[in-house]
mmCIF file of C-alpha atoms and ligand atoms in Angstrom:
data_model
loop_
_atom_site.group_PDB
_atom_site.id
_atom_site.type_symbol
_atom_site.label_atom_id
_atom_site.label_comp_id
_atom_site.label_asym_id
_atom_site.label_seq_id
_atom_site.Cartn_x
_atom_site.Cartn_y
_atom_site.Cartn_z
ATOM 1 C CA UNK A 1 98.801 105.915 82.768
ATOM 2 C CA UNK A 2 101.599 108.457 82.729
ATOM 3 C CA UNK A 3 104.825 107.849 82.740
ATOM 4 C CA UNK A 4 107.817 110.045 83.718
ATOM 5 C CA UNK A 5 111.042 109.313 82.891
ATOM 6 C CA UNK A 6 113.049 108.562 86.266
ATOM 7 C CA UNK A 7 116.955 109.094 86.045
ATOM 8 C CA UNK A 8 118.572 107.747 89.413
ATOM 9 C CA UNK A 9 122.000 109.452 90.932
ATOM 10 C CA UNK A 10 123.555 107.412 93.343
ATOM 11 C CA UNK A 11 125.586 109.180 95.906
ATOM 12 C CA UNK A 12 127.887 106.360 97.270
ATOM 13 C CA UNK A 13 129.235 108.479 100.145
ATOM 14 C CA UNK A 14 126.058 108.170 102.044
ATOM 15 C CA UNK A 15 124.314 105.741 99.998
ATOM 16 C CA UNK A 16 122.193 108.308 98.933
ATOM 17 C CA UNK A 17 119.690 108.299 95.918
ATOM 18 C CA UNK A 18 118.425 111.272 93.894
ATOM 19 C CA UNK A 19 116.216 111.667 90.896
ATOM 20 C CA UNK A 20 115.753 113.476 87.935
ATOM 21 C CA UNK A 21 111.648 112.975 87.295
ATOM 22 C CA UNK A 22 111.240 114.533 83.779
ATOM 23 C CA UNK A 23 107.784 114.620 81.911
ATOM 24 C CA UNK A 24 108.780 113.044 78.227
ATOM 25 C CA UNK A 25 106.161 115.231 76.054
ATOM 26 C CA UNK A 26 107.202 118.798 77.390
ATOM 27 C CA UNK A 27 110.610 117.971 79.416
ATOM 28 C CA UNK A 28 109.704 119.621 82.301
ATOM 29 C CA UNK A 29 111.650 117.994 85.416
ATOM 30 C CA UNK A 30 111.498 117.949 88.536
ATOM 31 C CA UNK A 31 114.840 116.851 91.209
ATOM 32 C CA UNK A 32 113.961 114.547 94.390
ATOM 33 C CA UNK A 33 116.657 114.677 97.524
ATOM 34 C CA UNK A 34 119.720 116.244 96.210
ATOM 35 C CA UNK A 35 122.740 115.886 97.999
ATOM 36 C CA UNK A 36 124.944 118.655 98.830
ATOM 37 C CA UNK A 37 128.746 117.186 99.323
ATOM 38 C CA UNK A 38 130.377 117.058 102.968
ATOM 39 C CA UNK A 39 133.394 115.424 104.281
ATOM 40 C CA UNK A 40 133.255 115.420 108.107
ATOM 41 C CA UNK A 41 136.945 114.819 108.494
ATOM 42 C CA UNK A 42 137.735 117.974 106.885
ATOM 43 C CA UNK A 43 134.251 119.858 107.033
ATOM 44 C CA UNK A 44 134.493 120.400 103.458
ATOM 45 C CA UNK A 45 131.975 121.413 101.354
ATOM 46 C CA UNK A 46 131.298 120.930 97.926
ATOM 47 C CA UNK A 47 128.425 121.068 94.862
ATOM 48 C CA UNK A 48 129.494 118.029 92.891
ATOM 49 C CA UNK A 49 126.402 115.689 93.273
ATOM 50 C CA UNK A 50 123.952 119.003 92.449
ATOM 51 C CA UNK A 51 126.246 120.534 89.621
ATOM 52 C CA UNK A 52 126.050 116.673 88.190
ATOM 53 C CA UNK A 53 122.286 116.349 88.427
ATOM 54 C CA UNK A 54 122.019 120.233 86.486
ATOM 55 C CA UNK A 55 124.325 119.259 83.834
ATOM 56 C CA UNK A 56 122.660 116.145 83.410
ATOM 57 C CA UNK A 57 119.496 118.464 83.197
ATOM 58 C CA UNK A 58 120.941 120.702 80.120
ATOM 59 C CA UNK A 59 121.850 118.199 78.073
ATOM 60 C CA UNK A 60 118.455 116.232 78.135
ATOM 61 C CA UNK A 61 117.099 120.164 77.339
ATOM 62 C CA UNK A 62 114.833 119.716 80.682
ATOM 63 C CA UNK A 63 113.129 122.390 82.099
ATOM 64 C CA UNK A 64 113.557 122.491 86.053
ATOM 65 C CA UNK A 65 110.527 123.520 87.536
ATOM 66 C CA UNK A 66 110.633 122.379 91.145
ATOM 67 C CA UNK A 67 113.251 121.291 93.652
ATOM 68 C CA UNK A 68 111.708 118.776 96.223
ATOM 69 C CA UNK A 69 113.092 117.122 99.569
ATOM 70 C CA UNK A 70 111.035 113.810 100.891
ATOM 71 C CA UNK A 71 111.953 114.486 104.496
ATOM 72 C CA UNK A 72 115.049 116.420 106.641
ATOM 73 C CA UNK A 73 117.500 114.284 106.181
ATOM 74 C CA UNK A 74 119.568 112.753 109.087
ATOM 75 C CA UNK A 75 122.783 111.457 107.357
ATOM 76 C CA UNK A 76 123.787 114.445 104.330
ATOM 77 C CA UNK A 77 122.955 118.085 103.612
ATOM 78 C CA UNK A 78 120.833 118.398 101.014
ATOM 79 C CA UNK A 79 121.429 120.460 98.075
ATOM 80 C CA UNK A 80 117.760 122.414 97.897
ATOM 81 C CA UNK A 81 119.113 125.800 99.064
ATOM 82 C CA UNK A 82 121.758 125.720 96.701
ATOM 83 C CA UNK A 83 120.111 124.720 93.618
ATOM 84 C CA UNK A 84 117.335 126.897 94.400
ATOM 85 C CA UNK A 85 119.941 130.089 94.723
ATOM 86 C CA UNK A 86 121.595 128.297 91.239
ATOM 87 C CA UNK A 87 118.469 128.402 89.462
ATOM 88 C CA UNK A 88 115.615 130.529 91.146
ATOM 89 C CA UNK A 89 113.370 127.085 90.657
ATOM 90 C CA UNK A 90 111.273 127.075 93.769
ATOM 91 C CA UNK A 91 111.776 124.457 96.766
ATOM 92 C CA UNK A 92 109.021 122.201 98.503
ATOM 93 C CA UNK A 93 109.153 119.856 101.432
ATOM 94 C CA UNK A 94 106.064 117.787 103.649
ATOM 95 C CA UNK A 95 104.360 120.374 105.654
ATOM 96 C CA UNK A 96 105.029 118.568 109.024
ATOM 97 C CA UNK A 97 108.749 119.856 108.451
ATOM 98 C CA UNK A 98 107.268 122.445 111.156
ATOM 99 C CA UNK A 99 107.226 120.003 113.712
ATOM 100 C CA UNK A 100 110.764 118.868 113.112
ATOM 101 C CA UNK A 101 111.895 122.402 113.156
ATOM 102 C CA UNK A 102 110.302 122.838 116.768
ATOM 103 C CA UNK A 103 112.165 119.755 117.584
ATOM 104 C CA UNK A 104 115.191 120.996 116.609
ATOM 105 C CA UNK A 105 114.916 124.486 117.106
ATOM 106 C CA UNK A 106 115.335 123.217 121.198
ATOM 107 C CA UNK A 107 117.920 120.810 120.439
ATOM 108 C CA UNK A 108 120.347 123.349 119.024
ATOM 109 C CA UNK A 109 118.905 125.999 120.892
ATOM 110 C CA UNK A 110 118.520 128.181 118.264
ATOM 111 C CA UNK A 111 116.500 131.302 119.712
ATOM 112 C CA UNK A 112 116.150 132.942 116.456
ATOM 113 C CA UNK A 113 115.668 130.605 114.313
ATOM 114 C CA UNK A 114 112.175 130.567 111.903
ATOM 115 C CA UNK A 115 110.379 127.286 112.782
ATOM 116 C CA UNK A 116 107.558 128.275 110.236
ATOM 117 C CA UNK A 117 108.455 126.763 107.024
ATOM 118 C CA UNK A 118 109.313 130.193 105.727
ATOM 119 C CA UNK A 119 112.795 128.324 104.251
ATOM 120 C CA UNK A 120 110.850 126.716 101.585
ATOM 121 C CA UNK A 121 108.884 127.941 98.625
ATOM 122 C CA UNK A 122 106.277 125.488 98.867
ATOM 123 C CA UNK A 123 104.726 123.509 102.039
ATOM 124 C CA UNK A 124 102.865 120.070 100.595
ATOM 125 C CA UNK A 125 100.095 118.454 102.852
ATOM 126 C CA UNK A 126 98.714 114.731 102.766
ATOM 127 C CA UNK A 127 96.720 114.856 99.349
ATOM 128 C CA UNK A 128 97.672 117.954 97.497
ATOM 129 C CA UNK A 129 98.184 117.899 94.076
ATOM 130 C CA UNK A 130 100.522 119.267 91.058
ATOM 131 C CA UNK A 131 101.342 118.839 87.534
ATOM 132 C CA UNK A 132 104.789 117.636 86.130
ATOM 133 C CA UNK A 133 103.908 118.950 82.664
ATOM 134 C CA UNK A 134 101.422 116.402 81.680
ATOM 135 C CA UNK A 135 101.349 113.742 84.460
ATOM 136 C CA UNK A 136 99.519 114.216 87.376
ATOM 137 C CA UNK A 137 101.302 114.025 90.748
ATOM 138 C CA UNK A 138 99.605 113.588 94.455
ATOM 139 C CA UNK A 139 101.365 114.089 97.746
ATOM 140 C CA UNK A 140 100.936 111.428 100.283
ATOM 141 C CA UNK A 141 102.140 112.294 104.316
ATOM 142 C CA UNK A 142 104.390 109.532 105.234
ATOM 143 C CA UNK A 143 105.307 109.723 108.382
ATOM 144 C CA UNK A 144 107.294 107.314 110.774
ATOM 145 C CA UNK A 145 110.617 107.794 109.396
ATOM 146 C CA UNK A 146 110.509 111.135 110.243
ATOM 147 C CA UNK A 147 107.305 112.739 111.340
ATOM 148 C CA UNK A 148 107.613 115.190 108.047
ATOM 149 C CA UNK A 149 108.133 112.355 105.904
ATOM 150 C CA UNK A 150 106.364 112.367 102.401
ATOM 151 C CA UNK A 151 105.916 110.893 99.506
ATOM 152 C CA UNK A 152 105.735 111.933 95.947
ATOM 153 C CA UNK A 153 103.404 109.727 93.602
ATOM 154 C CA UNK A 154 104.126 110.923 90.135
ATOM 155 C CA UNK A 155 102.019 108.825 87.285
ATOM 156 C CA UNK A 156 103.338 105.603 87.840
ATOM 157 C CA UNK A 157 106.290 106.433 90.089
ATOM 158 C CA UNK A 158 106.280 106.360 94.108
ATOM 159 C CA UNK A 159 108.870 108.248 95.572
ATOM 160 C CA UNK A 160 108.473 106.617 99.008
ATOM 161 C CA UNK A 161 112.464 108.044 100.691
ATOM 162 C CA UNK A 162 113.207 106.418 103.821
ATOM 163 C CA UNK A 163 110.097 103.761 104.450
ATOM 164 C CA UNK A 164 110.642 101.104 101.904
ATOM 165 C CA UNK A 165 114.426 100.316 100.934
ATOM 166 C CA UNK A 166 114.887 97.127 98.157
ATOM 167 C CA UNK A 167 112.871 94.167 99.544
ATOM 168 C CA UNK A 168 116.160 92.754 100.267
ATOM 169 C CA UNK A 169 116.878 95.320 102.564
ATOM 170 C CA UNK A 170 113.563 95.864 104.109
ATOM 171 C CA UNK A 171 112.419 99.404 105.703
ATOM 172 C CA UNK A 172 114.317 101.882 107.448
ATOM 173 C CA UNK A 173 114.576 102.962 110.987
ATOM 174 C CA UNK A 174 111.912 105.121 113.087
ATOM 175 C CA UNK A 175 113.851 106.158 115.787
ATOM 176 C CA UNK A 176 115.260 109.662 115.004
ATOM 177 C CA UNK A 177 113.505 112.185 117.447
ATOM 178 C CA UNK A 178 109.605 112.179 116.016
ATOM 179 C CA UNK A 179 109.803 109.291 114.790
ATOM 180 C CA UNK A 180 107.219 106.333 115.046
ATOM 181 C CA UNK A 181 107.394 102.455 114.191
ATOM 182 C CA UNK A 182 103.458 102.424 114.162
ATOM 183 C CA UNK A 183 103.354 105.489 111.946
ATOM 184 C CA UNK A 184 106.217 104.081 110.041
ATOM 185 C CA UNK A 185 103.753 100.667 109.535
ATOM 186 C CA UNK A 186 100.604 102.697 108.564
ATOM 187 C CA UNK A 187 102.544 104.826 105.664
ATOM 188 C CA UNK A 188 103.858 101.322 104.435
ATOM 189 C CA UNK A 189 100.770 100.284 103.999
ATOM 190 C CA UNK A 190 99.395 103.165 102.291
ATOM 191 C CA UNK A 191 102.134 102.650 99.945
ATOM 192 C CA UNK A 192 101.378 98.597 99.455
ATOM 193 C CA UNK A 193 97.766 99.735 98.656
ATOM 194 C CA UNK A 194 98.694 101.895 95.115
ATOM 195 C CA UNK A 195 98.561 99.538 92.121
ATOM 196 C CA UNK A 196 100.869 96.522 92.133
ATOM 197 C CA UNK A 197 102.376 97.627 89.384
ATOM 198 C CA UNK A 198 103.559 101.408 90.418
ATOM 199 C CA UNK A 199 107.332 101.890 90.289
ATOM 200 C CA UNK A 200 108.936 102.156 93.770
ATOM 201 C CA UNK A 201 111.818 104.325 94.090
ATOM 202 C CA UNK A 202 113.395 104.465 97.439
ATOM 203 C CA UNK A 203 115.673 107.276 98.740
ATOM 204 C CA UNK A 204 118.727 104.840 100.298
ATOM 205 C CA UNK A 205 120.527 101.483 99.302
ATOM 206 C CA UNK A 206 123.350 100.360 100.947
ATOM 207 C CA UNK A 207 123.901 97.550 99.254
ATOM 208 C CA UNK A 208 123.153 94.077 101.188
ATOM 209 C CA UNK A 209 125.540 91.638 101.245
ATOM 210 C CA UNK A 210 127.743 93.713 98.860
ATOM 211 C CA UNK A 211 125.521 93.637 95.515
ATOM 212 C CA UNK A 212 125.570 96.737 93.169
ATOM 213 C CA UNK A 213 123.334 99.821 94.294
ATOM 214 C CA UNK A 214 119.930 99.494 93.296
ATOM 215 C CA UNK A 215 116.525 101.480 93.745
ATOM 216 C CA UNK A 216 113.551 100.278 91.595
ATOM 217 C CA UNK A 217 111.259 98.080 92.881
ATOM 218 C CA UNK A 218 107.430 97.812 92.410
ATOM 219 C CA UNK A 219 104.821 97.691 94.673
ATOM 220 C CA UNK A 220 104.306 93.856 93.896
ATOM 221 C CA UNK A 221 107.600 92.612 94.198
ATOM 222 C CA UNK A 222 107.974 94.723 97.904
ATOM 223 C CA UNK A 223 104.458 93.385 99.217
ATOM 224 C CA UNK A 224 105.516 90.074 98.448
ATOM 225 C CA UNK A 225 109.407 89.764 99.015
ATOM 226 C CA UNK A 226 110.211 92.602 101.088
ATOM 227 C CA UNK A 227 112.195 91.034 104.062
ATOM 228 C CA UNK A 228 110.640 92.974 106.816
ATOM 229 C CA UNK A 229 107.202 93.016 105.256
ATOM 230 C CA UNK A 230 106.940 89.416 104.247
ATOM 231 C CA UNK A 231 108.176 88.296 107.555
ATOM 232 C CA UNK A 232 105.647 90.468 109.648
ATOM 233 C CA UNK A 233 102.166 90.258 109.251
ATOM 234 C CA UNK A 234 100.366 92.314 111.660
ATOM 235 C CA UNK A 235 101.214 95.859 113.050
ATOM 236 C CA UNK A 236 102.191 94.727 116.460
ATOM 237 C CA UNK A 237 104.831 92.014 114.887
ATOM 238 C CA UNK A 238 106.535 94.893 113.268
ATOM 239 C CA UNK A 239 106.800 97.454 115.460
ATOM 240 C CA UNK A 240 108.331 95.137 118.602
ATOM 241 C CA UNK A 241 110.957 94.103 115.548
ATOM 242 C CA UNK A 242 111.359 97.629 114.523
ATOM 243 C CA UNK A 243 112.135 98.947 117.954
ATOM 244 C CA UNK A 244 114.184 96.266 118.755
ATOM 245 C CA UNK A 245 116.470 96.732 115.850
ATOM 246 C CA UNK A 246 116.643 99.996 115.967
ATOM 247 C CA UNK A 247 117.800 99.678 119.387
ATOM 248 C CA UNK A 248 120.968 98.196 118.171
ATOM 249 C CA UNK A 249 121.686 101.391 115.166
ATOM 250 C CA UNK A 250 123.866 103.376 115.587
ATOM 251 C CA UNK A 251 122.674 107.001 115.296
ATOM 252 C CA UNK A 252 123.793 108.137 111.300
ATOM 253 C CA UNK A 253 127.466 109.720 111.674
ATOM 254 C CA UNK A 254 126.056 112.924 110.423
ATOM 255 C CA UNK A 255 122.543 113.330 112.279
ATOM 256 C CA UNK A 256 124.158 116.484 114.443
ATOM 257 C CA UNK A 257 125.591 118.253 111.551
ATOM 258 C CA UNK A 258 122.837 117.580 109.046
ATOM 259 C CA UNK A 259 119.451 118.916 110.647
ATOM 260 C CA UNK A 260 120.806 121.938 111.475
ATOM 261 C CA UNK A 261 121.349 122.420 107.308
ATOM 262 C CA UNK A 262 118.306 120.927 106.525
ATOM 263 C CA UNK A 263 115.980 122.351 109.083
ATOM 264 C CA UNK A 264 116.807 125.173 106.640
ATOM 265 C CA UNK A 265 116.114 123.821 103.139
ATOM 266 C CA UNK A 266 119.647 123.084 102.878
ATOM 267 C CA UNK A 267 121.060 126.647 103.947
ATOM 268 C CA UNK A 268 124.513 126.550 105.548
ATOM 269 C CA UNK A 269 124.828 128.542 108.614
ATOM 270 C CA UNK A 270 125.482 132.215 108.551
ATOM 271 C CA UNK A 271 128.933 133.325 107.932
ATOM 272 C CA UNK A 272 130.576 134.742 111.218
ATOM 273 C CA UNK A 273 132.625 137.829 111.394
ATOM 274 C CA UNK A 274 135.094 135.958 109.835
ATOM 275 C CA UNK A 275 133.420 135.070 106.570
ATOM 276 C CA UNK A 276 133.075 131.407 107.755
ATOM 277 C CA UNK A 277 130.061 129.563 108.484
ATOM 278 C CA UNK A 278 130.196 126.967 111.527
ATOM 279 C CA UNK A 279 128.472 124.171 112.363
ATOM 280 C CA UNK A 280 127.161 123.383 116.104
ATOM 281 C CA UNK A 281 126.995 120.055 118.320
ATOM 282 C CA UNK A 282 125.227 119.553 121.005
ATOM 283 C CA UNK A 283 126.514 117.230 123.365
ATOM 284 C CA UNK A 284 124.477 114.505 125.257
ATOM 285 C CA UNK A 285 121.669 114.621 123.339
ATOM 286 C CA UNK A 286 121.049 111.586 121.849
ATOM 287 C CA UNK A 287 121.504 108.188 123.027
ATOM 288 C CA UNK A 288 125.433 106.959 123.034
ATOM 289 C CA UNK A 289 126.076 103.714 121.256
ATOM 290 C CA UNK A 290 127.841 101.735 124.203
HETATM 291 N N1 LIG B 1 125.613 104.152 108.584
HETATM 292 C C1 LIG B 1 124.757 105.182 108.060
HETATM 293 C C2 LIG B 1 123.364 104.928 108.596
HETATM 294 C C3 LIG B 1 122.374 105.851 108.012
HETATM 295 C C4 LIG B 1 120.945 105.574 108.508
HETATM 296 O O1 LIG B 1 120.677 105.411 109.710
HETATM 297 N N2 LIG B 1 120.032 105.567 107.537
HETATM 298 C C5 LIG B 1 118.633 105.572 107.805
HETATM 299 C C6 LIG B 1 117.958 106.391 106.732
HETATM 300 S S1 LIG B 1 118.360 108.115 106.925
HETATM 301 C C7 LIG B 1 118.035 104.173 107.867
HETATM 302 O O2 LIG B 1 116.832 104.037 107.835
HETATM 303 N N3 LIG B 1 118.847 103.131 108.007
HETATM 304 C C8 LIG B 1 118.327 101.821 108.122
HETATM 305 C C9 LIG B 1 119.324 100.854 108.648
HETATM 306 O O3 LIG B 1 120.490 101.254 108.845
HETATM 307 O O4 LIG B 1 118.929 99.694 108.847
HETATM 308 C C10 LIG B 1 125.283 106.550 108.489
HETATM 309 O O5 LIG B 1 125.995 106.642 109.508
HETATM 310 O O6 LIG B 1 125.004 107.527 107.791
HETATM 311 FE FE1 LIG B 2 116.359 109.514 106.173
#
């Protein structure tokens, strides 16, 4: 079995986790979900989180050879387009990102906008595979979370974003526009059926009940201690307590201001006349929390 060597970054901000997936016989790395720095109070932006992940980077002597998102996120800009301009390393996302570029190509009615994929370098669909220097990696279509959602299986490692959190925290919502609680159920259990022992590393932790951040889990100890997945056994049992709980979320604070960025790998929007870029909200989309 191969085995890459995983380095977690933990984001606290937005309870955000990215990796560093590095091959250990030729060094060649790959990131997972970077996180490109916003504060919303002052719509600041900053490179902190990616400059921390490159520098990490140099001094294992890595080589970067591929910048990867799981899924659009909904709650921080990630930090693809920048690292990608930073280093010339091509991008990839889940092919299905086209569908949640038409979906939000009408919500922000952006007329000119390229809802083709064209923003990243490489497009992965359910099953395609690539090398991380000498460990195989396959790309399995996720969906549910998002309908782009994918995950990366490199050797041993699962990098399964937004489905599975830490059994204590159980699985994560489906109810962003395109997204599905019975999808959600059927890429969990595509993810329960790799080997018991494959590492699990999710994308989020926000910490239950105030415990340290944590990420690593294993197929094993999620199929039998997961809270949500213990407790429901059949498909119907989890989506009814899916959909109910969702019901009571809150959409993320950033959802408005982070598609727009990451419909586009990442890209901030094009400077105005004025040399500043601007973000846009559209009002009475989505569903208010009261
Ligand atoms: N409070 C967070 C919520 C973020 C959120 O909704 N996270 C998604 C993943 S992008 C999730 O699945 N959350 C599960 C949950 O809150 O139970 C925010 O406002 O950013
Ligand atoms: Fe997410």
């Amino acid at each position: 079995m191969s085995i890459p060597t995983v380095t977690a970054f933990y984001e606290s901000r937005t309870g955000s986790v990215q990796y560093v997936v590095a091959d250990p016989v030729t060094k060649d790395c790959l990131i997972i979900d970077p996180v490109l720095d916003y504060d919303e109070k002052s719509g600041a932006t900053a490179t902190t989180e990616a400059d921390r992940l490159l520098a990490f980077i140099a001094a294992e002597g890595y080589r970067l050879t591929q910048i990867l998102d799981t899924h659009p996120h909904a709650d921080h800009f990630s930090a693809a387009d920048y690292l990608k301009r930073k280093t010339g390393v091509p991008t990839g996302i889940g092919a299905e990102v086209v569908g949640v570029q038409r979906l939000w190509k009408g919500f922000y009615n952006l007329s000119g906008f390229a809802a083709d994929g064209s923003q990243w370098d490489r497009l992965y669909a359910d099953g395609d595979r690539f090398m991380l220097g000498t460990i195989p990696a396959r790309v399995m279509f996720s969906p549910g979370h998002t309908l782009a959602s994918v995950t990366y299986l490199i050797g041993d490692a699962a990098f399964v974003h937004d489905t599975l959190f830490m059994p204590d925290s159980g699985t994560a919502r489906a109810d962003f526009p395109g997204g599905s609680a019975k999808a959600l159920w059927s890429s969990i259990q595509a993810i329960l059926a790799l080997p018991d022992e494959t590492r699990i590393f999710t994308g989020h932790d926000y910490c239950q009940g105030g415990r340290a951040p944590a990420w690593e889990s294993t197929v094993a100890a999620q199929r039998s201690t997961n809270s949500h997945i213990s407790k429901y056994l059949t498909e119907a049992d989890y989506v009814a307590a899916r959909e109910a709980r969702d019901a009571t979320l809150p959409m993320p604070k950033l959802i408005l201001h982070a598609l727009q960025v990451n419909i586009s790998a990442g890209r901030l929007p094009e400077p105005e006349a004025d040399g500043r870029s601007y973000l846009k909200i559209p009002l009475d989309l989505l569903k208010a929390p009261w």
